């Protein structure tokens, strides 16, 4: 995995915010929320720039646009993040696939609704890594346990690890 950049191209975040806006938001002990967007569920993780750590937070059912953004709004009010990180799904060779555009749209909607900088991170293998982490801790990874929040944590940790 690697940082895919901010927004549609390198150095841009959703709706024209520059990389500078992200850099300014990442000062001190900035809080970040990361999202692993899926058609049925959205995994959410919480992280901190000062500690360079991320942890799984929750899973939001992707029932409807209104439902998901109300739930996300509640999380934003509770955690008051400075930056949002969205996993960008790609094929193993790095090319986009069907979910890539949906994740980009979701990130752009986050930026437009909540006016926070959004950074996209290549999420290849994040779910595989999440399942491996959970198995190492002795946690179940079957259908009854959602790995989506753990995948969001993997995505966010990757971003934090690549910060200067």
PDB file of C-alpha atoms in Angstrom:
ATOM      1  CA  UNK A   1       0.000   0.000   0.000  1.00  0.00           C
ATOM      2  CA  UNK A   2       1.057   3.548  -0.513  1.00  0.00           C
ATOM      3  CA  UNK A   3      -0.387   6.984  -0.190  1.00  0.00           C
ATOM      4  CA  UNK A   4      -2.396   7.579  -3.339  1.00  0.00           C
ATOM      5  CA  UNK A   5      -2.333  11.323  -2.967  1.00  0.00           C
ATOM      6  CA  UNK A   6      -4.946  13.804  -2.082  1.00  0.00           C
ATOM      7  CA  UNK A   7      -7.941  14.081  -4.356  1.00  0.00           C
ATOM      8  CA  UNK A   8      -8.141  13.139  -7.979  1.00  0.00           C
ATOM      9  CA  UNK A   9      -4.480  13.946  -8.591  1.00  0.00           C
ATOM     10  CA  UNK A  10      -1.379  14.191  -6.504  1.00  0.00           C
ATOM     11  CA  UNK A  11      -1.450  17.189  -4.202  1.00  0.00           C
ATOM     12  CA  UNK A  12      -5.201  17.765  -4.398  1.00  0.00           C
ATOM     13  CA  UNK A  13      -7.856  16.848  -1.911  1.00  0.00           C
ATOM     14  CA  UNK A  14     -11.568  16.837  -2.537  1.00  0.00           C
ATOM     15  CA  UNK A  15     -13.088  19.977  -4.043  1.00  0.00           C
ATOM     16  CA  UNK A  16      -9.804  21.730  -4.762  1.00  0.00           C
ATOM     17  CA  UNK A  17      -8.214  21.890  -1.332  1.00  0.00           C
ATOM     18  CA  UNK A  18      -4.468  21.821  -1.742  1.00  0.00           C
ATOM     19  CA  UNK A  19      -1.878  19.608  -0.122  1.00  0.00           C
ATOM     20  CA  UNK A  20      -1.006  22.711   1.893  1.00  0.00           C
ATOM     21  CA  UNK A  21      -4.446  22.599   3.537  1.00  0.00           C
ATOM     22  CA  UNK A  22      -3.759  19.020   4.573  1.00  0.00           C
ATOM     23  CA  UNK A  23      -0.275  19.915   5.852  1.00  0.00           C
ATOM     24  CA  UNK A  24      -1.640  22.808   7.917  1.00  0.00           C
ATOM     25  CA  UNK A  25      -4.312  20.543   9.378  1.00  0.00           C
ATOM     26  CA  UNK A  26      -1.754  17.908  10.417  1.00  0.00           C
ATOM     27  CA  UNK A  27       0.128  20.023  12.937  1.00  0.00           C
ATOM     28  CA  UNK A  28       0.655  19.100  16.585  1.00  0.00           C
ATOM     29  CA  UNK A  29      -1.594  16.359  17.814  1.00  0.00           C
ATOM     30  CA  UNK A  30      -4.036  16.367  14.898  1.00  0.00           C
ATOM     31  CA  UNK A  31      -6.810  13.793  14.955  1.00  0.00           C
ATOM     32  CA  UNK A  32      -7.707  11.821  11.835  1.00  0.00           C
ATOM     33  CA  UNK A  33     -10.670   9.658  10.929  1.00  0.00           C
ATOM     34  CA  UNK A  34     -10.229   7.053   8.210  1.00  0.00           C
ATOM     35  CA  UNK A  35     -12.883   5.303   6.172  1.00  0.00           C
ATOM     36  CA  UNK A  36     -12.890   1.961   4.380  1.00  0.00           C
ATOM     37  CA  UNK A  37     -15.843   2.551   2.040  1.00  0.00           C
ATOM     38  CA  UNK A  38     -17.957  -0.396   0.981  1.00  0.00           C
ATOM     39  CA  UNK A  39     -21.366  -0.791  -0.611  1.00  0.00           C
ATOM     40  CA  UNK A  40     -22.792  -2.441   2.530  1.00  0.00           C
ATOM     41  CA  UNK A  41     -20.554  -1.168   5.339  1.00  0.00           C
ATOM     42  CA  UNK A  42     -18.086   1.628   6.007  1.00  0.00           C
ATOM     43  CA  UNK A  43     -15.256   0.859   8.398  1.00  0.00           C
ATOM     44  CA  UNK A  44     -14.053   3.775  10.505  1.00  0.00           C
ATOM     45  CA  UNK A  45     -10.756   4.206  12.339  1.00  0.00           C
ATOM     46  CA  UNK A  46      -9.351   6.903  14.587  1.00  0.00           C
ATOM     47  CA  UNK A  47      -5.758   8.091  14.588  1.00  0.00           C
ATOM     48  CA  UNK A  48      -3.439  10.712  15.972  1.00  0.00           C
ATOM     49  CA  UNK A  49      -0.463  12.381  14.299  1.00  0.00           C
ATOM     50  CA  UNK A  50       1.490  12.881  17.537  1.00  0.00           C
ATOM     51  CA  UNK A  51       1.346   9.220  18.562  1.00  0.00           C
ATOM     52  CA  UNK A  52       1.397   7.978  14.948  1.00  0.00           C
ATOM     53  CA  UNK A  53      -1.154   5.371  15.910  1.00  0.00           C
ATOM     54  CA  UNK A  54      -4.488   4.227  14.514  1.00  0.00           C
ATOM     55  CA  UNK A  55      -7.217   2.047  15.951  1.00  0.00           C
ATOM     56  CA  UNK A  56     -10.436   0.561  14.670  1.00  0.00           C
ATOM     57  CA  UNK A  57     -13.394   2.625  15.826  1.00  0.00           C
ATOM     58  CA  UNK A  58     -16.706   1.430  14.401  1.00  0.00           C
ATOM     59  CA  UNK A  59     -18.606   0.178  11.378  1.00  0.00           C
ATOM     60  CA  UNK A  60     -21.398   2.205   9.796  1.00  0.00           C
ATOM     61  CA  UNK A  61     -24.107   0.384   7.870  1.00  0.00           C
ATOM     62  CA  UNK A  62     -24.240   1.913   4.400  1.00  0.00           C
ATOM     63  CA  UNK A  63     -28.062   1.843   4.339  1.00  0.00           C
ATOM     64  CA  UNK A  64     -28.631   5.160   2.620  1.00  0.00           C
ATOM     65  CA  UNK A  65     -26.857   8.434   1.960  1.00  0.00           C
ATOM     66  CA  UNK A  66     -28.782  10.203   4.739  1.00  0.00           C
ATOM     67  CA  UNK A  67     -28.085   7.430   7.253  1.00  0.00           C
ATOM     68  CA  UNK A  68     -24.351   7.230   6.553  1.00  0.00           C
ATOM     69  CA  UNK A  69     -23.782  10.985   6.626  1.00  0.00           C
ATOM     70  CA  UNK A  70     -25.797  11.392   9.819  1.00  0.00           C
ATOM     71  CA  UNK A  71     -23.677   8.677  11.467  1.00  0.00           C
ATOM     72  CA  UNK A  72     -20.469  10.229  10.116  1.00  0.00           C
ATOM     73  CA  UNK A  73     -21.582  13.672  11.305  1.00  0.00           C
ATOM     74  CA  UNK A  74     -22.044  12.242  14.801  1.00  0.00           C
ATOM     75  CA  UNK A  75     -18.504  10.818  14.713  1.00  0.00           C
ATOM     76  CA  UNK A  76     -17.075  14.109  13.463  1.00  0.00           C
ATOM     77  CA  UNK A  77     -18.759  16.026  16.288  1.00  0.00           C
ATOM     78  CA  UNK A  78     -17.469  13.508  18.831  1.00  0.00           C
ATOM     79  CA  UNK A  79     -13.860  13.202  17.627  1.00  0.00           C
ATOM     80  CA  UNK A  80     -13.388  16.557  15.831  1.00  0.00           C
ATOM     81  CA  UNK A  81     -10.823  15.332  13.289  1.00  0.00           C
ATOM     82  CA  UNK A  82      -8.554  17.687  11.374  1.00  0.00           C
ATOM     83  CA  UNK A  83      -8.233  15.444   8.299  1.00  0.00           C
ATOM     84  CA  UNK A  84     -10.243  12.587   6.809  1.00  0.00           C
ATOM     85  CA  UNK A  85      -8.530   9.633   5.124  1.00  0.00           C
ATOM     86  CA  UNK A  86     -10.395   7.476   2.607  1.00  0.00           C
ATOM     87  CA  UNK A  87      -9.136   4.147   1.312  1.00  0.00           C
ATOM     88  CA  UNK A  88      -8.890   4.042  -2.468  1.00  0.00           C
ATOM     89  CA  UNK A  89      -9.506   0.519  -3.775  1.00  0.00           C
ATOM     90  CA  UNK A  90      -7.356  -0.626  -6.694  1.00  0.00           C
ATOM     91  CA  UNK A  91      -6.493  -3.840  -8.458  1.00  0.00           C
ATOM     92  CA  UNK A  92      -3.221  -5.484  -7.365  1.00  0.00           C
ATOM     93  CA  UNK A  93      -1.446  -3.821 -10.317  1.00  0.00           C
ATOM     94  CA  UNK A  94      -2.628  -0.404  -9.109  1.00  0.00           C
ATOM     95  CA  UNK A  95      -5.263   0.180 -11.763  1.00  0.00           C
ATOM     96  CA  UNK A  96      -8.724   1.392 -10.713  1.00  0.00           C
ATOM     97  CA  UNK A  97     -11.673  -0.974 -10.440  1.00  0.00           C
ATOM     98  CA  UNK A  98     -15.426  -0.612  -9.945  1.00  0.00           C
ATOM     99  CA  UNK A  99     -15.220   0.597  -6.329  1.00  0.00           C
ATOM    100  CA  UNK A 100     -12.491   3.171  -7.019  1.00  0.00           C
ATOM    101  CA  UNK A 101     -14.882   5.767  -8.398  1.00  0.00           C
ATOM    102  CA  UNK A 102     -17.411   5.139  -5.614  1.00  0.00           C
ATOM    103  CA  UNK A 103     -14.742   5.670  -2.943  1.00  0.00           C
ATOM    104  CA  UNK A 104     -13.583   8.874  -4.658  1.00  0.00           C
ATOM    105  CA  UNK A 105     -17.159  10.130  -4.805  1.00  0.00           C
ATOM    106  CA  UNK A 106     -17.616   9.296  -1.119  1.00  0.00           C
ATOM    107  CA  UNK A 107     -14.458  11.248  -0.232  1.00  0.00           C
ATOM    108  CA  UNK A 108     -15.586  14.222  -2.290  1.00  0.00           C
ATOM    109  CA  UNK A 109     -18.962  14.117  -0.543  1.00  0.00           C
ATOM    110  CA  UNK A 110     -17.229  14.080   2.852  1.00  0.00           C
ATOM    111  CA  UNK A 111     -15.217  17.135   1.871  1.00  0.00           C
ATOM    112  CA  UNK A 112     -18.243  18.957   0.489  1.00  0.00           C
ATOM    113  CA  UNK A 113     -20.530  18.211   3.439  1.00  0.00           C
ATOM    114  CA  UNK A 114     -18.081  18.667   6.284  1.00  0.00           C
ATOM    115  CA  UNK A 115     -15.458  21.020   4.785  1.00  0.00           C
ATOM    116  CA  UNK A 116     -12.532  18.933   6.012  1.00  0.00           C
ATOM    117  CA  UNK A 117      -9.491  17.998   3.942  1.00  0.00           C
ATOM    118  CA  UNK A 118      -9.685  14.494   2.489  1.00  0.00           C
ATOM    119  CA  UNK A 119      -6.688  12.338   1.619  1.00  0.00           C
ATOM    120  CA  UNK A 120      -6.966   9.122  -0.383  1.00  0.00           C
ATOM    121  CA  UNK A 121      -4.720   6.181   0.477  1.00  0.00           C
ATOM    122  CA  UNK A 122      -4.160   3.101  -1.676  1.00  0.00           C
ATOM    123  CA  UNK A 123      -5.988   0.368   0.188  1.00  0.00           C
ATOM    124  CA  UNK A 124      -4.767  -2.695  -1.691  1.00  0.00           C
ATOM    125  CA  UNK A 125      -4.725  -5.681   0.667  1.00  0.00           C
ATOM    126  CA  UNK A 126      -6.052  -3.680   3.643  1.00  0.00           C
ATOM    127  CA  UNK A 127      -8.800  -6.242   4.324  1.00  0.00           C
ATOM    128  CA  UNK A 128      -6.312  -9.117   4.091  1.00  0.00           C
ATOM    129  CA  UNK A 129      -3.977  -7.292   6.500  1.00  0.00           C
ATOM    130  CA  UNK A 130      -6.914  -6.541   8.809  1.00  0.00           C
ATOM    131  CA  UNK A 131      -7.955 -10.196   8.936  1.00  0.00           C
ATOM    132  CA  UNK A 132      -4.354 -11.234   9.655  1.00  0.00           C
ATOM    133  CA  UNK A 133      -4.121  -8.710  12.522  1.00  0.00           C
ATOM    134  CA  UNK A 134      -7.368  -9.971  13.988  1.00  0.00           C
ATOM    135  CA  UNK A 135      -6.252 -13.613  13.761  1.00  0.00           C
ATOM    136  CA  UNK A 136      -2.971 -12.713  15.493  1.00  0.00           C
ATOM    137  CA  UNK A 137      -5.003 -11.272  18.373  1.00  0.00           C
ATOM    138  CA  UNK A 138      -7.197 -14.372  18.450  1.00  0.00           C
ATOM    139  CA  UNK A 139     -10.270 -12.519  17.193  1.00  0.00           C
ATOM    140  CA  UNK A 140     -12.829 -14.084  14.886  1.00  0.00           C
ATOM    141  CA  UNK A 141     -12.863 -12.878  11.291  1.00  0.00           C
ATOM    142  CA  UNK A 142     -15.992 -14.598  10.019  1.00  0.00           C
ATOM    143  CA  UNK A 143     -19.136 -13.041   8.616  1.00  0.00           C
ATOM    144  CA  UNK A 144     -20.432 -12.157  12.072  1.00  0.00           C
ATOM    145  CA  UNK A 145     -17.411  -9.968  12.804  1.00  0.00           C
ATOM    146  CA  UNK A 146     -16.777  -7.012  10.525  1.00  0.00           C
ATOM    147  CA  UNK A 147     -13.182  -6.459   9.531  1.00  0.00           C
ATOM    148  CA  UNK A 148     -14.106  -3.129   7.943  1.00  0.00           C
ATOM    149  CA  UNK A 149     -13.120  -1.009  10.959  1.00  0.00           C
ATOM    150  CA  UNK A 150      -9.842  -2.905  11.243  1.00  0.00           C
ATOM    151  CA  UNK A 151      -9.249  -2.353   7.502  1.00  0.00           C
ATOM    152  CA  UNK A 152      -9.800   1.385   8.057  1.00  0.00           C
ATOM    153  CA  UNK A 153      -7.197   1.178  10.827  1.00  0.00           C
ATOM    154  CA  UNK A 154      -4.732  -0.489   8.432  1.00  0.00           C
ATOM    155  CA  UNK A 155      -5.360   2.275   5.873  1.00  0.00           C
ATOM    156  CA  UNK A 156      -4.875   5.007   8.461  1.00  0.00           C
ATOM    157  CA  UNK A 157      -1.757   3.418   9.940  1.00  0.00           C
ATOM    158  CA  UNK A 158      -0.260   3.244   6.443  1.00  0.00           C
ATOM    159  CA  UNK A 159      -0.912   6.964   6.019  1.00  0.00           C
ATOM    160  CA  UNK A 160       0.559   7.816   9.425  1.00  0.00           C
ATOM    161  CA  UNK A 161       3.639   5.660   8.761  1.00  0.00           C
ATOM    162  CA  UNK A 162       4.331   7.559   5.533  1.00  0.00           C
ATOM    163  CA  UNK A 163       4.074  11.044   7.052  1.00  0.00           C
ATOM    164  CA  UNK A 164       7.385  12.928   7.153  1.00  0.00           C
TER     165      UNK A 164
END
